[in-house]
Coordinates of C-alpha atoms in Angstrom, one line a residue:
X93 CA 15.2 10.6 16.3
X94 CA 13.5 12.5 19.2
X95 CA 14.8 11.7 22.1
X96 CA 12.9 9.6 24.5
X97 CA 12.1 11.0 28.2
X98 CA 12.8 9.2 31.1
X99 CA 9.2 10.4 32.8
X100 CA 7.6 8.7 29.6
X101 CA 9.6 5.5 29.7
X102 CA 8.9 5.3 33.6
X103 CA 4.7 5.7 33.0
X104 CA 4.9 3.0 30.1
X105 CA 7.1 0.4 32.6
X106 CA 4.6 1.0 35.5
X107 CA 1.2 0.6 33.0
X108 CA 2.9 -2.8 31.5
X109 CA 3.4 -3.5 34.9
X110 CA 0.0 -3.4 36.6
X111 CA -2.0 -4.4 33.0
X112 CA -2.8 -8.7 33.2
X113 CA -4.8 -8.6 30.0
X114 CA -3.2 -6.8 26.9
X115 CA -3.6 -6.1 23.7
X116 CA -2.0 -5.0 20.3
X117 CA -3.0 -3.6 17.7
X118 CA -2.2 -1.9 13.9
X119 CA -4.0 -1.1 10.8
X120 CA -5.6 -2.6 7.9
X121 CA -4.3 -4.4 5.4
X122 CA -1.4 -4.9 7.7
X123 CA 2.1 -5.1 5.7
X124 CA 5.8 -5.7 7.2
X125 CA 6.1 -3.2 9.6
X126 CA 2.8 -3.7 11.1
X127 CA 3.5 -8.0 11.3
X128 CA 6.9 -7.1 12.7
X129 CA 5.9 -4.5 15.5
X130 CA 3.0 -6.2 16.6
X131 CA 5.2 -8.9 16.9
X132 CA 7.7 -8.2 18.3
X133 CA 5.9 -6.3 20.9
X134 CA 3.7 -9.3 22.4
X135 CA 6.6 -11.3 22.3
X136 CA 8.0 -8.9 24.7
X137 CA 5.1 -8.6 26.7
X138 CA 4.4 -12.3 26.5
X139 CA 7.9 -12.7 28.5
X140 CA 6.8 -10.2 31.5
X141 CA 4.3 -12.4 32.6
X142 CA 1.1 -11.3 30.4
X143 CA -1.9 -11.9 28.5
X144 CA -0.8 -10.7 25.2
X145 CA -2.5 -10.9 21.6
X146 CA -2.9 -9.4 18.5
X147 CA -6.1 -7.7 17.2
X148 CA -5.8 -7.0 13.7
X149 CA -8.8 -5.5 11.0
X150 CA -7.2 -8.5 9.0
X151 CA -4.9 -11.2 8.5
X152 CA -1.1 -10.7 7.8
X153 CA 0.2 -11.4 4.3
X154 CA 1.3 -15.1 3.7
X155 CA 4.5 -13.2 2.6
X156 CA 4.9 -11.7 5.8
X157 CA 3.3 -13.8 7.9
X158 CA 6.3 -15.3 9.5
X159 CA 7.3 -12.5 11.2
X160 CA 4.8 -13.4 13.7
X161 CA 5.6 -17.0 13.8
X162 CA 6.5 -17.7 17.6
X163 CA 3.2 -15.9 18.7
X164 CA 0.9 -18.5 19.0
X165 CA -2.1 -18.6 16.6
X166 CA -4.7 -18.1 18.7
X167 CA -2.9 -15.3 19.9
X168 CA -3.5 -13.8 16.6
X169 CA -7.5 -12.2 15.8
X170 CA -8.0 -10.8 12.5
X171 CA -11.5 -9.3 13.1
X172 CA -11.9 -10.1 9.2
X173 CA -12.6 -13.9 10.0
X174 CA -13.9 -13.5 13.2
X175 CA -15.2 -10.2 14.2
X176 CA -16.8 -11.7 17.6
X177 CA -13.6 -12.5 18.9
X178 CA -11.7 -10.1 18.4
X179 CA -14.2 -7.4 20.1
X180 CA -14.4 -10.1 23.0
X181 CA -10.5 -9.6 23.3
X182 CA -11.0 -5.7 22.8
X183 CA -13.3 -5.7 25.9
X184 CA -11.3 -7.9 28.3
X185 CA -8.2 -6.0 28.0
X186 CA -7.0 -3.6 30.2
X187 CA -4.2 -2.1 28.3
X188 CA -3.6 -1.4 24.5
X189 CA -1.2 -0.7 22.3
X190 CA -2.0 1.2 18.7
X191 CA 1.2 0.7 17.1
X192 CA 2.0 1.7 13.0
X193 CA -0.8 3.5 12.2
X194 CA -1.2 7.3 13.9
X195 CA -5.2 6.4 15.7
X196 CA -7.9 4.4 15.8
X197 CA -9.5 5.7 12.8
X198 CA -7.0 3.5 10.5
X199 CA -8.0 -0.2 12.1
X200 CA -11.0 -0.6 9.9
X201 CA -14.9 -0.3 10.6
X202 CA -15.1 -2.9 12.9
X203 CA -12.4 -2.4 15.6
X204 CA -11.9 1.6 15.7
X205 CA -15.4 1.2 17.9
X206 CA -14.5 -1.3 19.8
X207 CA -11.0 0.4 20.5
X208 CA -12.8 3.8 20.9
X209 CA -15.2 2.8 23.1
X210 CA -12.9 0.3 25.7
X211 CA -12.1 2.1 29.0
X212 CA -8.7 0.1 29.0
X213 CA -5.3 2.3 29.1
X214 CA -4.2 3.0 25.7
X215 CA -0.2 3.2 24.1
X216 CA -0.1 4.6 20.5
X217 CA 3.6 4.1 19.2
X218 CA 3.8 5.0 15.7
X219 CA 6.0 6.9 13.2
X220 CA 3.2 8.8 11.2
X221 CA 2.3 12.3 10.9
X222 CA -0.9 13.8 12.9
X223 CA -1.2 11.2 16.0
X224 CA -4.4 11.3 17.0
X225 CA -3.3 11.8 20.7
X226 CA -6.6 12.3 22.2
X227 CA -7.6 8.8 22.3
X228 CA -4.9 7.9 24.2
X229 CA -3.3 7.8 27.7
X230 CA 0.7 8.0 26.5
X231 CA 1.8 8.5 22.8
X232 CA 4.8 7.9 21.4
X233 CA 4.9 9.3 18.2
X234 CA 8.1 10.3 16.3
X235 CA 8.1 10.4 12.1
X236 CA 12.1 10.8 12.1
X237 CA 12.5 7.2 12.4
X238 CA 12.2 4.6 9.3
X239 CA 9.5 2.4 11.0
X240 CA 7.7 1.7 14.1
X241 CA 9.1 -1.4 14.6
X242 CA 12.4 1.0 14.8
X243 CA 10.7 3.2 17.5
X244 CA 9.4 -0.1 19.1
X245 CA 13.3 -1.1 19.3
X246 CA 14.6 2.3 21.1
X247 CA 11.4 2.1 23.6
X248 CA 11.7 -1.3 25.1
X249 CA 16.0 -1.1 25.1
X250 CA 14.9 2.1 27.5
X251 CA 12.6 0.1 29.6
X252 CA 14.8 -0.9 33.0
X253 CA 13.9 -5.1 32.6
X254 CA 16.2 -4.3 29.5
X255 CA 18.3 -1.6 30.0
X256 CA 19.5 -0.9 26.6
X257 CA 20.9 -4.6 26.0
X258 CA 19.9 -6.2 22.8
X259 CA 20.5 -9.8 24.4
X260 CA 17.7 -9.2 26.6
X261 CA 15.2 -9.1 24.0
X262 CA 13.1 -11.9 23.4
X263 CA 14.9 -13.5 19.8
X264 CA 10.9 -13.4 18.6
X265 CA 11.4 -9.5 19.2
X266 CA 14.7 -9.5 17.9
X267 CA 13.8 -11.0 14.7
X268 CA 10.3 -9.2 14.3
X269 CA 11.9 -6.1 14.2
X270 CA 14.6 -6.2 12.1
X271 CA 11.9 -8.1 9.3
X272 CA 10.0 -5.0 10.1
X273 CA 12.7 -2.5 9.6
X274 CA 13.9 -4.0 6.7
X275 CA 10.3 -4.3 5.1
X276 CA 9.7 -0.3 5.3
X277 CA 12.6 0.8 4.6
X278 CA 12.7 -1.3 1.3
X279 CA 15.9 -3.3 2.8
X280 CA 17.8 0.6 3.5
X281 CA 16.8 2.1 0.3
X282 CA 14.8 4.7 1.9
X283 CA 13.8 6.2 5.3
X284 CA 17.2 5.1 6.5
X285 CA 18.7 7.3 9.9
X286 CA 21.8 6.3 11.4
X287 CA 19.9 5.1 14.2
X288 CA 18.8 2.7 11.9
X289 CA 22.1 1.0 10.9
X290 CA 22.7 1.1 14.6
X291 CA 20.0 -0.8 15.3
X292 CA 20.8 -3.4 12.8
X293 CA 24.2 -3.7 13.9
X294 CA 22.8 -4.5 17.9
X295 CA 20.2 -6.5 16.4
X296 CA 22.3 -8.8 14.2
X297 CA 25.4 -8.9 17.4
X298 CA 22.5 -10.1 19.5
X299 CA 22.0 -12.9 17.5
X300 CA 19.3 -12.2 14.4
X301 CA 20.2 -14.0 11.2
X302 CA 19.8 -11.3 8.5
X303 CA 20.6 -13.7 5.7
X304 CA 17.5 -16.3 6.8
X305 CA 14.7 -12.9 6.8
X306 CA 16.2 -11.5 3.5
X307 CA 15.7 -14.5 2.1
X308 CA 12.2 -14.9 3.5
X309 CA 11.0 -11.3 2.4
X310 CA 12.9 -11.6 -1.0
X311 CA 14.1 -14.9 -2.2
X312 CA 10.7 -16.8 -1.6
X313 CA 7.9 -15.6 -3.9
X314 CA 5.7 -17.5 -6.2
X315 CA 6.3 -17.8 -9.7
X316 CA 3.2 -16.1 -10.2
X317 CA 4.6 -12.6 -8.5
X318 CA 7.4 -12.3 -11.0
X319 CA 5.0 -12.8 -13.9
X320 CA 2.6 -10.7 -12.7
X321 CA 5.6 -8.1 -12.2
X322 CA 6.6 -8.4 -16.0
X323 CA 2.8 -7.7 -17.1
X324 CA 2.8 -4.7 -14.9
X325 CA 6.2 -3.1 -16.2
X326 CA 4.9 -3.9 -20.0
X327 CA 1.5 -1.5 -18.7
X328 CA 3.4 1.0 -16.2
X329 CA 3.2 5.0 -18.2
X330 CA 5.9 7.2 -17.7
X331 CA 5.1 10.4 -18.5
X332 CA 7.5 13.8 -19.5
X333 CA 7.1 15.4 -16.3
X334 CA 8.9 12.7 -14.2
X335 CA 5.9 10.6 -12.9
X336 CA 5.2 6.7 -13.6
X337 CA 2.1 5.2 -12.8
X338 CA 0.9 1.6 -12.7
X339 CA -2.8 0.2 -12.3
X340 CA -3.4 -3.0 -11.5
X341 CA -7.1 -4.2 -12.1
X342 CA -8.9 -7.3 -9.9
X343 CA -9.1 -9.3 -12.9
X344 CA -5.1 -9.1 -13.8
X345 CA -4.7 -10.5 -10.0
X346 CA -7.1 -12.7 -10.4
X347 CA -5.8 -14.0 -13.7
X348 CA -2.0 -14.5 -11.8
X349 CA -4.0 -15.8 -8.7
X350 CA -2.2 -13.3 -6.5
X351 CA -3.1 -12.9 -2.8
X352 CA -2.9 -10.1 -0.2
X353 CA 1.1 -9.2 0.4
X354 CA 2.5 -10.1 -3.3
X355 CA 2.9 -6.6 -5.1
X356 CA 4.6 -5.8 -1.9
X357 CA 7.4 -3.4 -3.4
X358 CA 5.8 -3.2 -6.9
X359 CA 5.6 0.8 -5.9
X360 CA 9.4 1.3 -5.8
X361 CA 10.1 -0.6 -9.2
X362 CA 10.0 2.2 -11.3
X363 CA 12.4 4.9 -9.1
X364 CA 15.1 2.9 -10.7
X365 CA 13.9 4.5 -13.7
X366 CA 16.6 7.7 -13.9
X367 CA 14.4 10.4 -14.8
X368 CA 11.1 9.0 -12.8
X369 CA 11.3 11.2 -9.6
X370 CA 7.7 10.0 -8.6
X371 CA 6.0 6.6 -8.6
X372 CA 1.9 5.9 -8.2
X373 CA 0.5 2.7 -7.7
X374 CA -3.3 1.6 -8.1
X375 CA -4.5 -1.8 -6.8
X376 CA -8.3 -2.3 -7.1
X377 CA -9.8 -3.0 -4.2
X378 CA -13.8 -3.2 -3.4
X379 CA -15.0 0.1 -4.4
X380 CA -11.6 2.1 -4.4
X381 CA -8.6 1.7 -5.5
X382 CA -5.5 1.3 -3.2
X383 CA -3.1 4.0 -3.7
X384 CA 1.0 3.8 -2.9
X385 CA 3.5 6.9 -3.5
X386 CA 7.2 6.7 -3.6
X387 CA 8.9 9.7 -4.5
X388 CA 12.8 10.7 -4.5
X389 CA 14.3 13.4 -2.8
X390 CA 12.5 17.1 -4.0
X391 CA 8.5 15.9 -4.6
X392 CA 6.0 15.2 -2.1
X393 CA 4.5 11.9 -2.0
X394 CA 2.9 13.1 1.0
X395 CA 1.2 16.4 -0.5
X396 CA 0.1 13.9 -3.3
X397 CA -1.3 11.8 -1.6
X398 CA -3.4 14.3 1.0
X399 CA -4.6 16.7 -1.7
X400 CA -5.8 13.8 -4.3
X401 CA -5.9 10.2 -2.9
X402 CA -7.5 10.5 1.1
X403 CA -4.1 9.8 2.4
X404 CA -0.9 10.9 3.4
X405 CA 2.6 9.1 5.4
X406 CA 6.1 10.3 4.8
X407 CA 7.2 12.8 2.8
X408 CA 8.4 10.3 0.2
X409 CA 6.8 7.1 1.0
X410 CA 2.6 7.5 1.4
X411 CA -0.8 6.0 0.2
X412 CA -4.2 6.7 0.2
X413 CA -7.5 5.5 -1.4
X414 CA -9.3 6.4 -4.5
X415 CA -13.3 6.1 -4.6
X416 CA -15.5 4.8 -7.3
X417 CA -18.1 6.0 -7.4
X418 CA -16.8 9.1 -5.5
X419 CA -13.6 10.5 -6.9
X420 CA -14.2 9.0 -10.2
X421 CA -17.6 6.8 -11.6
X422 CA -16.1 3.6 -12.5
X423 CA -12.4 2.1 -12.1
X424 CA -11.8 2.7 -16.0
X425 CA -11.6 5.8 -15.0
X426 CA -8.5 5.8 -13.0
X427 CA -6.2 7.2 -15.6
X428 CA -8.2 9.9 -16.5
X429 CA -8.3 10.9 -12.6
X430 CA -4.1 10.5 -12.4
X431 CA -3.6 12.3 -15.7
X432 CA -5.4 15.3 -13.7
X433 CA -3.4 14.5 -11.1
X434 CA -0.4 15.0 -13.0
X435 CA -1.5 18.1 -14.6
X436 CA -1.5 19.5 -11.6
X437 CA 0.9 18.5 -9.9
X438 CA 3.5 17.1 -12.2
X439 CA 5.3 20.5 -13.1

């Protein structure tokens, strides 16, 4: 992981310091890493005395909602139910944070103005490629980490109130991160650094109860996700060049009554596969398709997902969208649009 300066840790202690009134923020369809950052990080600023809340485009998963459990609710704004307040909370603040997403541009339609336009300080701490660094006063940005609730760990242990002592931590903060951590990382099957096991370790000596968030993120779903999971292995393609793709229509979700958060993971199933060395996933969303990449070792989820789906991440974890109408005319015509994909990239 880049190494973090001291002149960088000393600006971030003194703008904490002088802010009353702050705010945190991440980006849409908010999953693990997002809940657990965001988190984690008010609970922290919570305990030196300030303001703190969440902004969000929308409202965490159910399934991953109780990362943010000791934040109190009204703490919590997704601009999705009330738009008002949560641009009231933009424009009272004096300080924010953009953390898991690389800019403004990813928090939706109806805060990336609001964020834009507040003269407030503003922190972006994220582990994506192309930061958009203009928009803000101090950026820590560092894509050699497995998530920015990761990064979030290493920047407050260098802040002096907690001088690299895990205990010190608030135990919300604690256990945000490592549910965050273990979320995008797929519980250490991927993105993993051996700062990352490091951090575990300090995290779990310091008190956090792995067992208790494993079972939480893994051991608590509704029936209805592990159906659902069955009907979209029976569909899932593989094809001869390596690639597996799975499309999941609104009316299969709405036939398993799944909500937001429950194909969490659905994107990694088929990498067990031995010959699958790339994984796409389609979820139908209002007028595009949601798009998730996994790839192993030696393809480019990233490239993928940049040249064909309006995305891009990690070089084997990414997403994107997919228009209709735009990149194809109606959502039938998804498998036609991957099938090019494949062509083309599946050599």
């Amino acid at each position: 992981m880049k190494e973090l300066t001291p002149g960088d840790i000393s600006k971030l202690d003194r703008m904490i310091e002088q802010a009353v009134t702050v705010t945190v923020t991440a980006h849409i369809h908010p999953d693990g890493d997002a809940a657990g950052s965001t988190a984690a990080l008010v609970a922290y600023l919570a305990a030196r005395g300030k303001d703190a809340a969440i902004v969000l485009p929308d409202a965490f998963p159910d399934n991953i909602s109780f990362a943010a459990e000791g934040i109190a609710p009204a703490k919590i704004l997704p601009a999705d139910t009330d738009a008002k307040a949560a641009k009231e909370r933009i424009t009272k603040s004096d300080l924010i944070f953009c953390v898991d997403c690389n800019g403004f541009s990813r928090t939706g339609d109806i805060l990336e103005p609001a964020l834009k336009a507040q003269k407030a300080r503003k922190i972006l701490i994220d582990h994506h490629i192309g930061p958009e660094q203009e928009d803000f006063d101090l950026v820590f940005s560092t894509p050699e980490v497995s998530s920015a609730s990761e990064l979030l760990y290493h920047i407050l242990m260098s802040l002096p109130d907690i001088g690299h002592d895990a205990q010190r931590l608030p135990s919300i903060s604690r256990d945000a991160i490592m549910t965050g951590m273990t979320t995008d990382t797929n519980n250490f099957a991927n993105s993993v650094f051996p700062t990352t096991f490091e951090m575990a370790s300090r995290l779990i000596a310091a008190g956090v109860d792995r067992d208790a968030i494993i079972s939480r993120l893994y051991q608590s779903a509704g029936e209805n996700r592990l159906r659902l999971m069955g009907s979209v292995l029976r569909c899932m393609k593989v094809t001869p060049e390596g690639i597996a793709y799975i499309i999941l229509r609104r009316a299969t979700m709405k036939r398993y009554g799944i909500h937001e958060g429950d194909t969490e993971g659905f994107v990694n199933m088929p990498l067990s596969i031995k010959n699958v060395r790339m994984s796409i996933f389609l979820k139908e969303d209002k007028g595009h398709f949601r798009v998730s990449l996994r790839s192993k070792k030696g393809t480019s989820a990233r490239l993928t997902a940049s040249t064909w789906f309006h995305g891009g991440g990690h070089e084997q974890a990414s997403g994107g969208r997919l228009f209709f109408p735009g990149d194809i005319s109606t959502p039938s015509d998804a498998e036609s649009y991957i099938l090019k994909v494949i062509a083309h990239t599946g050599k």
